[in-house]
Amino acid sequence: MAAASDEPLGLTVHSMPSPGQALEEAENRRTVHGRWKMIAVLLMCAAPVIASYFTYYVIRPEGRSVYGELIDPQREMPRLTATDRNGAPVELTTLKGQWLLVAVADAACDALCEQQLYLQRQLRESLGREKDRLDRVWLVSDAAPVPERLTNGLHGATVLRVPAEQLARWLAPVQGHTLPEHLYVVDPMGNWMMRFPARMDAAGASRAKRDIDRLLRASSSWDEAGR
């Protein structure tokens, strides 16, 4: 039997990645892994907030009516520099960390403005031991001096000046109305999320209190008084 002739071995040569390519691929993997970790952390932080809103607006008892208008989508607090009553600059975002009940008016504060500030004060006081979770904020839309007659009523409130054109980037009235006609609710993350009806009266304020009570109860698992 004839011996099989020798045949040359076939070799396939695979090129090795350069050190630079290997480092780049490793860095890309670390970046992707880091992004997923960051997303997971953000979702864990947001979960209680999402759950509280879901409980308040979706899983609610039969017959419950919401007096305030839900803002959808919510509007995040813009990065604006306001000024306090002494003219010192204050970043608007420093208001985050508390539920806010916001009124807007020019410094002259006409009868409507005084009524809104009064209802704002009464609503907070009516919350009893939960009142420290809600801050009263008056956003003054011009540069005029605040009248002395308002001093007592503004005790404990945050008063900041923000030009009207800048406020329009965040808050908005119902069509056909103006900013000063409403009271606005802002959550602790700085999201404007509710607007009470224009020119609210005492009966309306009673219904508004029920909305605020429910919001505070729904957020009790993740929100505490103070910033």
Coordinates of N, CA and C in Angstrom, one line a residue, residues 49-146:
V49 N -41.3 58.2 45.5 CA -42.0 59.3 45.0 C -43.1 58.9 44.0
I50 N -42.6 58.0 43.1 CA -43.5 57.5 42.1 C -44.7 56.8 42.7
A51 N -44.3 55.9 43.7 CA -45.4 55.2 44.4 C -46.4 56.0 45.1
S52 N -45.9 57.1 45.7 CA -46.8 58.0 46.5 C -47.8 58.7 45.5
Y53 N -47.3 59.2 44.3 CA -48.1 59.8 43.4 C -49.1 58.8 42.8
F54 N -48.6 57.5 42.6 CA -49.5 56.5 42.0 C -50.6 56.2 43.0
T55 N -50.3 56.2 44.3 CA -51.3 55.9 45.3 C -52.3 57.1 45.4
Y56 N -51.8 58.3 45.3 CA -52.7 59.4 45.4 C -53.6 59.6 44.2
Y57 N -53.1 59.4 43.0 CA -53.9 59.7 41.8 C -54.5 58.5 41.2
V58 N -54.0 57.3 41.4 CA -54.6 56.1 40.8 C -55.3 55.2 41.7
I59 N -54.6 54.7 42.8 CA -55.3 53.8 43.8 C -55.9 54.7 44.8
R60 N -57.0 55.3 44.6 CA -57.7 56.1 45.6 C -59.1 55.7 45.8
P61 N -59.6 55.9 47.0 CA -61.0 55.4 47.3 C -62.1 55.9 46.4
E62 N -63.1 55.2 46.3 CA -64.2 55.6 45.5 C -64.8 57.0 46.0
G63 N -65.2 57.8 45.1 CA -65.8 59.1 45.6 C -64.9 60.2 45.9
R64 N -63.6 59.9 45.9 CA -62.6 61.0 46.2 C -62.5 61.9 45.0
S65 N -62.6 63.2 45.3 CA -62.5 64.2 44.2 C -61.3 65.1 44.6
V66 N -60.5 65.4 43.5 CA -59.4 66.3 43.7 C -59.8 67.7 43.3
Y67 N -59.6 68.6 44.2 CA -59.9 70.0 43.9 C -58.9 70.7 43.1
G68 N -57.6 70.5 43.4 CA -56.6 71.2 42.6 C -56.4 70.4 41.3
E69 N -55.8 71.2 40.3 CA -55.6 70.6 39.0 C -54.2 70.0 38.9
L70 N -54.1 68.8 38.6 CA -52.8 68.1 38.4 C -52.1 68.7 37.2
I71 N -50.8 69.1 37.3 CA -50.0 69.6 36.2 C -49.3 68.4 35.5
D72 N -49.6 68.2 34.3 CA -49.1 67.0 33.6 C -48.7 67.5 32.2
P73 N -47.4 67.4 31.9 CA -46.3 66.9 32.7 C -45.9 68.0 33.8
Q74 N -45.4 67.5 34.9 CA -44.9 68.4 35.9 C -43.8 69.3 35.4
R75 N -43.6 70.5 36.0 CA -42.6 71.4 35.5 C -41.5 71.6 36.6
E76 N -40.3 71.2 36.2 CA -39.2 71.3 37.1 C -38.8 72.7 37.4
M77 N -38.5 73.0 38.7 CA -38.0 74.3 39.1 C -36.8 74.8 38.3
P78 N -36.9 75.9 37.6 CA -35.8 76.4 36.8 C -34.6 76.9 37.7
R79 N -33.4 76.9 37.1 CA -32.3 77.5 37.8 C -32.3 79.0 37.6
L80 N -32.9 79.7 38.6 CA -33.0 81.1 38.5 C -32.4 81.7 39.8
T81 N -31.9 82.9 39.7 CA -31.4 83.7 40.8 C -32.4 84.7 41.2
A82 N -33.0 84.5 42.4 CA -34.0 85.4 42.9 C -33.2 86.4 43.9
T83 N -34.0 87.3 44.5 CA -33.4 88.2 45.5 C -34.4 88.2 46.7
D84 N -33.8 88.2 47.9 CA -34.6 88.3 49.1 C -35.0 89.7 49.4
R85 N -35.7 90.0 50.5 CA -36.2 91.3 50.8 C -35.1 92.3 51.1
N86 N -33.9 91.8 51.3 CA -32.8 92.7 51.6 C -31.9 92.9 50.3
G87 N -32.4 92.3 49.2 CA -31.7 92.4 47.9 C -30.6 91.4 47.7
A88 N -30.4 90.5 48.7 CA -29.3 89.5 48.5 C -29.8 88.4 47.5
P89 N -28.8 87.9 46.7 CA -29.2 86.9 45.7 C -29.5 85.5 46.4
V90 N -30.5 84.8 45.9 CA -30.9 83.5 46.4 C -31.2 82.6 45.2
E91 N -30.5 81.5 45.1 CA -30.9 80.5 44.1 C -32.3 79.9 44.4
L92 N -33.1 80.0 43.4 CA -34.5 79.5 43.6 C -34.5 78.0 44.0
T93 N -33.5 77.2 43.5 CA -33.4 75.8 43.8 C -33.2 75.5 45.3
T94 N -32.8 76.5 46.1 CA -32.6 76.3 47.5 C -34.0 76.0 48.2
L95 N -35.1 76.3 47.5 CA -36.4 76.0 48.0 C -36.7 74.5 48.0
K96 N -35.9 73.7 47.3 CA -36.2 72.3 47.2 C -36.0 71.6 48.6
G97 N -36.7 70.5 48.7 CA -36.6 69.8 50.0 C -37.8 69.9 50.9
Q98 N -38.7 70.7 50.5 CA -40.0 70.9 51.2 C -41.1 71.0 50.3
W99 N -42.3 70.6 50.7 CA -43.5 71.0 50.0 C -43.7 72.5 50.0
L100 N -44.1 73.1 48.9 CA -44.2 74.6 48.9 C -45.7 74.9 48.5
L101 N -46.2 75.9 49.1 CA -47.5 76.5 48.7 C -47.1 77.9 48.2
V102 N -47.2 78.2 46.9 CA -46.7 79.4 46.3 C -47.8 80.4 45.9
A103 N -47.6 81.6 46.3 CA -48.4 82.7 45.8 C -47.5 83.6 44.9
V104 N -48.1 84.3 44.0 CA -47.4 85.2 43.1 C -48.2 86.5 43.0
A105 N -47.5 87.7 43.1 CA -48.1 89.0 43.0 C -47.0 90.0 42.9
D106 N -47.4 91.2 42.4 CA -46.4 92.3 42.5 C -46.4 92.8 43.9
A107 N -45.4 93.7 44.2 CA -45.1 94.1 45.6 C -46.3 94.9 46.2
A108 N -47.0 95.6 45.4 CA -48.1 96.5 45.9 C -49.1 95.7 46.6
C109 N -49.3 94.4 46.2 CA -50.2 93.5 46.8 C -51.6 94.1 47.1
D110 N -52.4 94.0 46.0 CA -53.8 94.5 46.1 C -54.7 93.5 46.9
A111 N -56.0 93.8 46.9 CA -56.9 93.0 47.8 C -56.9 91.5 47.4
L112 N -56.7 91.2 46.1 CA -56.6 89.8 45.8 C -55.4 89.1 46.3
C113 N -54.3 89.8 46.2 CA -53.0 89.4 46.8 C -53.1 89.1 48.3
E114 N -53.7 90.1 49.0 CA -53.8 89.9 50.4 C -54.7 88.7 50.8
Q115 N -55.7 88.5 50.0 CA -56.6 87.3 50.2 C -55.8 86.0 50.0
Q116 N -55.0 86.0 48.9 CA -54.2 84.8 48.6 C -53.2 84.5 49.7
L117 N -52.5 85.5 50.2 CA -51.6 85.4 51.3 C -52.3 84.9 52.6
Y118 N -53.5 85.4 52.8 CA -54.2 85.0 54.0 C -54.6 83.5 53.9
L119 N -55.2 83.1 52.7 CA -55.5 81.7 52.6 C -54.3 80.8 52.6
Q120 N -53.2 81.3 52.1 CA -52.0 80.5 52.1 C -51.6 80.3 53.6
R121 N -51.6 81.3 54.4 CA -51.3 81.2 55.8 C -52.2 80.3 56.6
Q122 N -53.5 80.4 56.3 CA -54.5 79.6 57.0 C -54.4 78.1 56.6
L123 N -54.1 77.9 55.3 CA -54.0 76.5 54.9 C -52.8 75.8 55.6
R124 N -51.7 76.5 55.7 CA -50.6 75.9 56.4 C -50.9 75.7 57.9
E125 N -51.5 76.6 58.5 CA -51.7 76.5 60.0 C -52.8 75.4 60.2
S126 N -53.7 75.2 59.3 CA -54.7 74.1 59.5 C -54.1 72.7 59.4
L127 N -52.9 72.6 59.0 CA -52.3 71.2 58.9 C -51.8 70.7 60.2
G128 N -51.9 71.5 61.3 CA -51.5 71.1 62.6 C -50.0 70.7 62.7
R129 N -49.8 69.5 63.2 CA -48.4 69.0 63.4 C -47.7 68.7 62.1
E130 N -48.4 68.7 61.0 CA -47.8 68.4 59.7 C -47.4 69.7 59.0
K131 N -47.7 70.9 59.6 CA -47.5 72.1 58.9 C -46.0 72.4 58.6
D132 N -45.1 71.8 59.4 CA -43.7 72.0 59.2 C -43.2 71.4 57.9
R133 N -44.0 70.6 57.3 CA -43.6 69.9 56.0 C -44.0 70.8 54.8
L134 N -44.6 71.9 55.1 CA -45.1 72.8 54.0 C -44.6 74.2 54.2
D135 N -43.9 74.8 53.3 CA -43.5 76.2 53.4 C -44.4 77.1 52.6
R136 N -44.6 78.3 53.1 CA -45.3 79.4 52.4 C -44.3 80.2 51.6
V137 N -44.5 80.4 50.3 CA -43.6 81.2 49.5 C -44.4 82.2 48.7
W138 N -43.9 83.5 48.8 CA -44.5 84.5 48.0 C -43.4 85.0 47.0
L139 N -43.7 84.8 45.8 CA -42.8 85.2 44.7 C -43.3 86.6 44.2
V140 N -42.5 87.6 44.5 CA -42.8 89.0 44.2 C -42.3 89.3 42.8
S141 N -43.2 89.7 41.9 CA -42.9 89.8 40.5 C -42.3 91.1 40.0
D142 N -42.1 92.0 40.9 CA -41.5 93.3 40.5 C -40.5 93.8 41.5
A143 N -39.9 95.0 41.3 CA -38.8 95.5 42.2 C -39.3 96.5 43.2
A144 N -40.6 96.7 43.3 CA -41.2 97.7 44.2 C -41.0 97.2 45.7
P145 N -41.0 98.2 46.6 CA -40.9 97.7 48.0 C -42.2 97.1 48.5
V146 N -42.0 96.1 49.4 CA -43.2 95.4 50.0 C -43.7 96.3 51.1

